[in-house]
Amino acid sequence: MSTREQAVKILENMKRVIIGKDDVLEKVLICLLARGHLLIEDVPGVGKTTMVKTLAKSVNLSYSRMQFTPDMMPSDITGITLYNKTEERFMFKKGPIFNQIILADEINRTSPKTQASLLQAMEEGEVSIDEETYQLKKPFMVLATQNPIEYQGTFPLPEAQLDRFLMRVSLGYPGVIEEKEIIVNYKESKSLNKISAVASEEDIVRMQDEVDEVHVHEDILHYIVGISNASRSHSDIHLGASPRVSIDLYRGARALAFVRGRDYVIPDDVKEIVPYVLGHRLILSAEARIEGRRVEDIIKDVLKRVHVPVVSAIEG
């Protein structure tokens, strides 16, 4: 079985649990294959936590769930150094961050200080404690959830934290047919205990390496940079895309092309992931907020201002 066939198999496995959200599941897999982290923003009860558990079980990676609360401390995430009386020495007890699939549930319910303890792990794949640096096992991915309608008792994620997430997705409410199927699956206990791993740790690493080999034409690079530059000069945007956004568009477009069965990126790959990569990072100007402008509409306007490369030249 080829790595692309395995990627499809992972998606099909996840669809057995998460009903009617095929596009979102594809973006979750793309984020993993691009070595990125994912922010899941939605109302309670739509399956955010279940989706993360399904991913972890499908790819057979170690998993930990952290329920973020206002009194949570950084050591609750990274670990703590304790004194062992028997051995008469200090020993480091690893925290839940030392797993491969991390669910940071309701991340905006904890303080900025605790949120910041994730930054090094997400950016560098390592954790520094008491002048010691510990490498995290790869593949490593943080999937954080937050409920957009609950503002009391929450701490909005700072720009530096948001910029560490390659994509942001929303599940949304299911359709009528899908919701009926969800009820039947729940009634018949067709849940996580009914699925098993369809890919190993080695398989995921192999897929990630193949994504790194997907060809990106010079014109596509110019297109990506053009999108970032257009966001920085847009009158309705106070803070535009950083160079990290350009890198993430590049990584995400490669992973999307891989999942779609191509070894080269086309403009539509970039265009499709732009809302997921830029949506949580752009800060609107005060005037745009007062006028009720939406980030989604401004992103569409940004895309209209950038010249799209010719596909035939890229494929050739």
Tab-separated table of C-alpha atoms in Angstrom:
chain	number	residue	atom	x	y	z
A	1	MET	CA	0.000	0.000	0.000
A	2	SER	CA	1.352	3.421	-0.977
A	3	THR	CA	1.564	6.264	1.513
A	4	ARG	CA	-1.179	8.154	-0.341
A	5	GLU	CA	-3.465	5.135	-0.067
A	6	GLN	CA	-2.710	5.028	3.652
A	7	ALA	CA	-3.643	8.707	3.954
A	8	VAL	CA	-7.003	7.957	2.337
A	9	LYS	CA	-7.454	5.014	4.690
A	10	ILE	CA	-6.893	7.290	7.707
A	11	LEU	CA	-9.579	9.645	6.416
A	12	GLU	CA	-12.037	6.807	5.823
A	13	ASN	CA	-11.382	5.493	9.313
A	14	MET	CA	-12.114	8.883	10.876
A	15	LYS	CA	-15.313	9.239	8.834
A	16	ARG	CA	-16.683	6.168	10.596
A	17	VAL	CA	-16.853	8.210	13.803
A	18	ILE	CA	-17.179	11.838	12.635
A	19	ILE	CA	-20.216	12.007	10.354
A	20	GLY	CA	-20.697	14.552	7.559
A	21	LYS	CA	-17.514	16.571	8.134
A	22	ASP	CA	-15.284	15.151	5.401
A	23	ASP	CA	-13.722	18.503	4.474
A	24	VAL	CA	-12.763	19.284	8.080
A	25	LEU	CA	-11.275	15.805	8.573
A	26	GLU	CA	-9.163	16.286	5.458
A	27	LYS	CA	-7.812	19.564	6.848
A	28	VAL	CA	-6.963	17.836	10.152
A	29	LEU	CA	-4.940	15.202	8.290
A	30	ILE	CA	-3.285	17.852	6.127
A	31	CYS	CA	-2.219	19.713	9.261
A	32	LEU	CA	-0.649	16.542	10.679
A	33	LEU	CA	1.180	15.720	7.440
A	34	ALA	CA	2.446	19.306	7.215
A	35	ARG	CA	3.897	18.970	10.744
A	36	GLY	CA	1.559	21.708	11.951
A	37	HIS	CA	-0.768	22.371	14.874
A	38	LEU	CA	-4.523	22.893	14.725
A	39	LEU	CA	-6.952	25.252	16.457
A	40	ILE	CA	-10.538	23.967	16.578
A	41	GLU	CA	-13.005	26.738	17.343
A	42	ASP	CA	-16.666	25.874	17.742
A	43	VAL	CA	-19.654	25.671	20.060
A	44	PRO	CA	-19.836	22.883	22.676
A	45	GLY	CA	-21.129	19.450	21.778
A	46	VAL	CA	-20.286	19.259	18.060
A	47	GLY	CA	-17.547	16.624	18.414
A	48	LYS	CA	-14.269	18.539	18.753
A	49	THR	CA	-12.821	16.230	21.403
A	50	THR	CA	-14.102	13.097	19.678
A	51	MET	CA	-12.440	14.163	16.437
A	52	VAL	CA	-9.046	14.507	18.127
A	53	LYS	CA	-9.389	11.133	19.857
A	54	THR	CA	-10.358	9.562	16.526
A	55	LEU	CA	-7.225	10.930	14.873
A	56	ALA	CA	-4.970	9.638	17.673
A	57	LYS	CA	-6.526	6.178	17.545
A	58	SER	CA	-6.416	6.007	13.738
A	59	VAL	CA	-2.680	6.673	13.563
A	60	ASN	CA	-1.651	4.777	16.715
A	61	LEU	CA	0.207	7.677	18.326
A	62	SER	CA	0.444	8.349	22.063
A	63	TYR	CA	-2.310	10.698	23.189
A	64	SER	CA	-2.984	12.985	26.123
A	65	ARG	CA	-5.845	15.313	26.935
A	66	MET	CA	-5.330	18.443	29.019
A	67	GLN	CA	-8.406	20.207	30.376
A	68	PHE	CA	-7.374	23.842	30.664
A	69	THR	CA	-8.690	25.699	33.719
A	70	PRO	CA	-7.974	29.126	35.267
A	71	ASP	CA	-5.848	27.586	38.050
A	72	MET	CA	-3.717	25.444	35.716
A	73	MET	CA	0.049	25.935	36.029
A	74	PRO	CA	2.774	25.561	33.376
A	75	SER	CA	4.180	22.567	35.286
A	76	ASP	CA	0.830	20.798	34.802
A	77	ILE	CA	1.710	20.760	31.099
A	78	THR	CA	5.475	20.379	30.914
A	79	GLY	CA	6.185	18.408	34.090
A	80	ILE	CA	7.882	19.018	37.396
A	81	THR	CA	11.162	18.227	39.155
A	82	LEU	CA	10.702	16.297	42.401
A	83	TYR	CA	13.130	15.154	45.051
A	84	ASN	CA	13.415	11.368	45.355
A	85	LYS	CA	14.233	10.579	49.002
A	86	THR	CA	15.083	6.948	48.250
A	87	GLU	CA	17.688	7.798	45.603
A	88	GLU	CA	18.578	11.149	47.242
A	89	ARG	CA	18.407	13.081	43.997
A	90	PHE	CA	16.052	15.281	42.009
A	91	MET	CA	14.080	13.574	39.249
A	92	PHE	CA	12.029	15.067	36.451
A	93	LYS	CA	8.474	13.790	36.101
A	94	LYS	CA	7.281	14.380	32.544
A	95	GLY	CA	3.984	16.155	31.942
A	96	PRO	CA	1.301	15.335	29.353
A	97	ILE	CA	3.094	17.401	26.690
A	98	PHE	CA	5.456	14.422	26.288
A	99	ASN	CA	2.985	12.611	24.048
A	100	GLN	CA	2.481	12.837	20.295
A	101	ILE	CA	-1.146	13.903	19.857
A	102	ILE	CA	-2.006	16.578	22.418
A	103	LEU	CA	-5.562	17.775	23.011
A	104	ALA	CA	-5.489	21.181	24.703
A	105	ASP	CA	-9.168	21.364	25.606
A	106	GLU	CA	-10.621	24.864	26.079
A	107	ILE	CA	-7.185	26.427	25.826
A	108	ASN	CA	-8.543	29.947	26.318
A	109	ARG	CA	-9.734	29.121	29.852
A	110	THR	CA	-6.224	29.252	31.306
A	111	SER	CA	-3.914	32.199	31.925
A	112	PRO	CA	-1.532	33.599	29.278
A	113	LYS	CA	1.406	32.379	31.394
A	114	THR	CA	0.185	28.779	31.161
A	115	GLN	CA	-0.719	29.158	27.484
A	116	ALA	CA	2.844	30.336	26.847
A	117	SER	CA	4.246	27.056	28.200
A	118	LEU	CA	3.109	25.461	24.924
A	119	LEU	CA	5.036	27.866	22.686
A	120	GLN	CA	8.448	26.170	22.776
A	121	ALA	CA	6.939	22.715	22.296
A	122	MET	CA	4.860	23.857	19.315
A	123	GLU	CA	7.611	25.817	17.617
A	124	GLU	CA	10.753	23.799	18.353
A	125	GLY	CA	9.507	20.352	19.369
A	126	GLU	CA	11.285	20.515	22.707
A	127	VAL	CA	10.736	21.534	26.327
A	128	SER	CA	13.223	23.315	28.628
A	129	ILE	CA	12.963	22.634	32.360
A	130	ASP	CA	15.529	23.658	34.994
A	131	GLU	CA	18.248	24.347	32.419
A	132	GLU	CA	17.633	20.943	30.794
A	133	THR	CA	16.164	20.585	27.303
A	134	TYR	CA	14.048	17.553	26.439
A	135	GLN	CA	13.210	16.572	22.866
A	136	LEU	CA	9.615	15.637	22.126
A	137	LYS	CA	8.900	12.463	20.202
A	138	LYS	CA	7.885	12.913	16.573
A	139	PRO	CA	5.416	13.133	14.998
A	140	PHE	CA	4.088	15.732	17.423
A	141	MET	CA	0.877	17.743	17.074
A	142	VAL	CA	-1.127	20.034	19.339
A	143	LEU	CA	-4.857	20.296	18.680
A	144	ALA	CA	-6.447	23.009	20.805
A	145	THR	CA	-10.164	23.679	21.220
A	146	GLN	CA	-11.955	26.809	22.261
A	147	ASN	CA	-15.616	27.803	22.434
A	148	PRO	CA	-16.139	31.159	20.712
A	149	ILE	CA	-19.359	32.115	22.481
A	150	GLU	CA	-18.126	31.769	26.061
A	151	TYR	CA	-16.158	34.880	26.923
A	152	GLN	CA	-16.619	34.996	30.697
A	153	GLY	CA	-13.668	33.475	32.478
A	154	THR	CA	-11.609	33.152	29.310
A	155	PHE	CA	-8.259	34.578	28.257
A	156	PRO	CA	-8.079	35.359	24.508
A	157	LEU	CA	-5.070	33.749	22.857
A	158	PRO	CA	-2.294	36.283	22.155
A	159	GLU	CA	-1.055	36.800	18.606
A	160	ALA	CA	2.160	34.853	19.272
A	161	GLN	CA	0.144	31.815	20.363
A	162	LEU	CA	-2.316	32.016	17.465
A	163	ASP	CA	0.579	32.261	15.024
A	164	ARG	CA	1.813	28.821	16.143
A	165	PHE	CA	-1.327	27.147	14.787
A	166	LEU	CA	-0.964	26.266	11.121
A	167	MET	CA	-4.753	26.123	10.647
A	168	ARG	CA	-8.035	26.895	12.343
A	169	VAL	CA	-11.144	24.863	11.573
A	170	SER	CA	-14.755	24.730	12.757
A	171	LEU	CA	-16.928	21.646	12.720
A	172	GLY	CA	-20.288	23.404	12.755
A	173	TYR	CA	-23.640	21.773	13.322
A	174	PRO	CA	-24.426	18.646	11.275
A	175	GLY	CA	-27.220	18.483	8.722
A	176	VAL	CA	-30.490	16.714	9.504
A	177	ILE	CA	-29.486	13.436	7.838
A	178	GLU	CA	-26.033	13.453	9.421
A	179	GLU	CA	-27.437	14.191	12.881
A	180	LYS	CA	-29.838	11.239	12.616
A	181	GLU	CA	-26.877	9.016	11.713
A	182	ILE	CA	-24.922	10.366	14.694
A	183	ILE	CA	-27.817	9.412	16.998
A	184	VAL	CA	-28.001	5.894	15.524
A	185	ASN	CA	-24.251	5.436	15.893
A	186	TYR	CA	-24.454	6.561	19.523
A	187	LYS	CA	-27.398	4.250	20.197
A	188	GLU	CA	-25.605	1.280	18.682
A	189	SER	CA	-22.296	2.140	20.443
A	190	LYS	CA	-20.517	2.575	17.112
A	191	SER	CA	-17.939	4.888	18.608
A	192	LEU	CA	-14.189	4.995	19.200
A	193	ASN	CA	-14.069	1.446	20.518
A	194	LYS	CA	-15.195	0.262	17.083
A	195	ILE	CA	-12.166	1.589	15.183
A	196	SER	CA	-8.512	0.585	15.250
A	197	ALA	CA	-5.243	2.030	13.992
A	198	VAL	CA	-4.742	1.996	10.219
A	199	ALA	CA	-1.295	3.664	10.210
A	200	SER	CA	1.749	3.519	12.470
A	201	GLU	CA	4.132	6.161	13.741
A	202	GLU	CA	6.594	5.140	11.015
A	203	ASP	CA	3.882	5.491	8.364
A	204	ILE	CA	3.111	9.064	9.434
A	205	VAL	CA	6.788	10.039	9.393
A	206	ARG	CA	7.094	8.511	5.919
A	207	MET	CA	4.077	10.501	4.718
A	208	GLN	CA	5.514	13.714	6.155
A	209	ASP	CA	8.796	13.059	4.358
A	210	GLU	CA	6.941	12.512	1.072
A	211	VAL	CA	5.024	15.764	1.562
A	212	ASP	CA	8.417	17.500	1.799
A	213	GLU	CA	9.178	16.190	-1.706
A	214	VAL	CA	6.043	17.657	-3.329
A	215	HIS	CA	7.172	20.112	-6.030
A	216	VAL	CA	6.307	23.804	-5.661
A	217	HIS	CA	6.860	25.885	-8.803
A	218	GLU	CA	8.503	29.299	-8.539
A	219	ASP	CA	5.257	30.923	-9.686
A	220	ILE	CA	3.408	29.274	-6.795
A	221	LEU	CA	5.975	30.665	-4.343
A	222	HIS	CA	5.417	34.106	-5.852
A	223	TYR	CA	1.651	33.589	-5.482
A	224	ILE	CA	2.006	32.681	-1.784
A	225	VAL	CA	4.195	35.700	-1.030
A	226	GLY	CA	1.790	37.900	-3.009
A	227	ILE	CA	-1.109	36.821	-0.794
A	228	SER	CA	0.842	37.612	2.374
A	229	ASN	CA	1.917	41.001	1.030
A	230	ALA	CA	-1.622	41.856	-0.068
A	231	SER	CA	-2.891	41.200	3.461
A	232	ARG	CA	-0.281	43.547	4.925
A	233	SER	CA	-1.291	46.441	2.673
A	234	HIS	CA	-5.077	45.975	2.885
A	235	SER	CA	-6.812	49.011	4.378
A	236	ASP	CA	-9.130	46.888	6.538
A	237	ILE	CA	-6.292	44.889	8.125
A	238	HIS	CA	-4.297	46.257	11.058
A	239	LEU	CA	-1.936	43.261	11.332
A	240	GLY	CA	-1.379	41.191	8.202
A	241	ALA	CA	0.249	37.842	7.509
A	242	SER	CA	3.691	37.207	8.976
A	243	PRO	CA	6.458	35.329	7.109
A	244	ARG	CA	5.424	32.303	9.198
A	245	VAL	CA	2.045	32.448	7.424
A	246	SER	CA	3.798	32.236	4.049
A	247	ILE	CA	5.722	29.193	5.268
A	248	ASP	CA	2.516	27.591	6.540
A	249	LEU	CA	0.733	28.217	3.237
A	250	TYR	CA	3.658	26.514	1.529
A	251	ARG	CA	3.564	23.529	3.898
A	252	GLY	CA	-0.203	23.216	3.854
A	253	ALA	CA	-0.469	23.406	0.063
A	254	ARG	CA	2.107	20.622	-0.275
A	255	ALA	CA	0.184	18.390	2.133
A	256	LEU	CA	-3.102	19.084	0.329
A	257	ALA	CA	-1.550	18.198	-3.034
A	258	PHE	CA	-0.201	14.968	-1.527
A	259	VAL	CA	-3.596	13.941	-0.119
A	260	ARG	CA	-5.230	14.749	-3.471
A	261	GLY	CA	-2.782	12.426	-5.225
A	262	ARG	CA	-0.409	14.921	-6.846
A	263	ASP	CA	3.327	15.422	-6.493
A	264	TYR	CA	3.088	19.109	-7.387
A	265	VAL	CA	1.117	22.080	-6.021
A	266	ILE	CA	-1.431	23.995	-8.104
A	267	PRO	CA	-2.861	27.468	-7.351
A	268	ASP	CA	-6.160	25.973	-6.176
A	269	ASP	CA	-4.294	24.130	-3.394
A	270	VAL	CA	-3.038	27.429	-2.026
A	271	LYS	CA	-6.380	29.186	-2.520
A	272	GLU	CA	-8.263	26.403	-0.704
A	273	ILE	CA	-6.184	26.532	2.475
A	274	VAL	CA	-5.803	30.324	2.678
A	275	PRO	CA	-8.942	30.845	4.849
A	276	TYR	CA	-7.810	28.114	7.266
A	277	VAL	CA	-4.254	29.500	7.554
A	278	LEU	CA	-5.024	33.240	7.619
A	279	GLY	CA	-8.419	33.388	9.322
A	280	HIS	CA	-7.161	33.308	12.920
A	281	ARG	CA	-4.083	35.455	12.350
A	282	LEU	CA	-5.352	38.627	10.701
A	283	ILE	CA	-6.299	41.528	12.975
A	284	LEU	CA	-8.846	43.924	11.529
A	285	SER	CA	-8.484	47.680	11.733
A	286	ALA	CA	-10.688	49.571	14.184
A	287	GLU	CA	-12.720	51.013	11.308
A	288	ALA	CA	-13.353	47.566	9.829
A	289	ARG	CA	-14.538	46.241	13.190
A	290	ILE	CA	-16.862	49.191	13.696
A	291	GLU	CA	-18.325	48.653	10.222
A	292	GLY	CA	-18.878	44.961	11.004
A	293	ARG	CA	-16.520	43.673	8.322
A	294	ARG	CA	-15.797	39.940	8.467
A	295	VAL	CA	-12.348	38.404	8.184
A	296	GLU	CA	-13.715	35.823	5.711
A	297	ASP	CA	-14.875	38.549	3.303
A	298	ILE	CA	-11.597	40.448	3.564
A	299	ILE	CA	-9.622	37.280	2.789
A	300	LYS	CA	-11.716	36.841	-0.379
A	301	ASP	CA	-10.893	40.432	-1.314
A	302	VAL	CA	-7.178	39.795	-0.683
A	303	LEU	CA	-7.258	36.780	-3.006
A	304	LYS	CA	-8.909	38.841	-5.762
A	305	ARG	CA	-6.016	41.310	-5.671
A	306	VAL	CA	-3.303	38.704	-6.308
A	307	HIS	CA	-2.478	37.388	-9.774
A	308	VAL	CA	-3.097	33.636	-10.073
A	309	PRO	CA	-0.357	31.654	-11.883
A	310	VAL	CA	-1.176	29.695	-15.045
A	311	VAL	CA	-1.742	26.028	-14.161
A	312	SER	CA	-0.431	24.564	-17.445
A	313	ALA	CA	2.972	26.182	-16.956
A	314	ILE	CA	3.185	24.806	-13.412
A	315	GLU	CA	2.257	21.270	-14.441
A	316	GLY	CA	4.779	21.370	-17.234
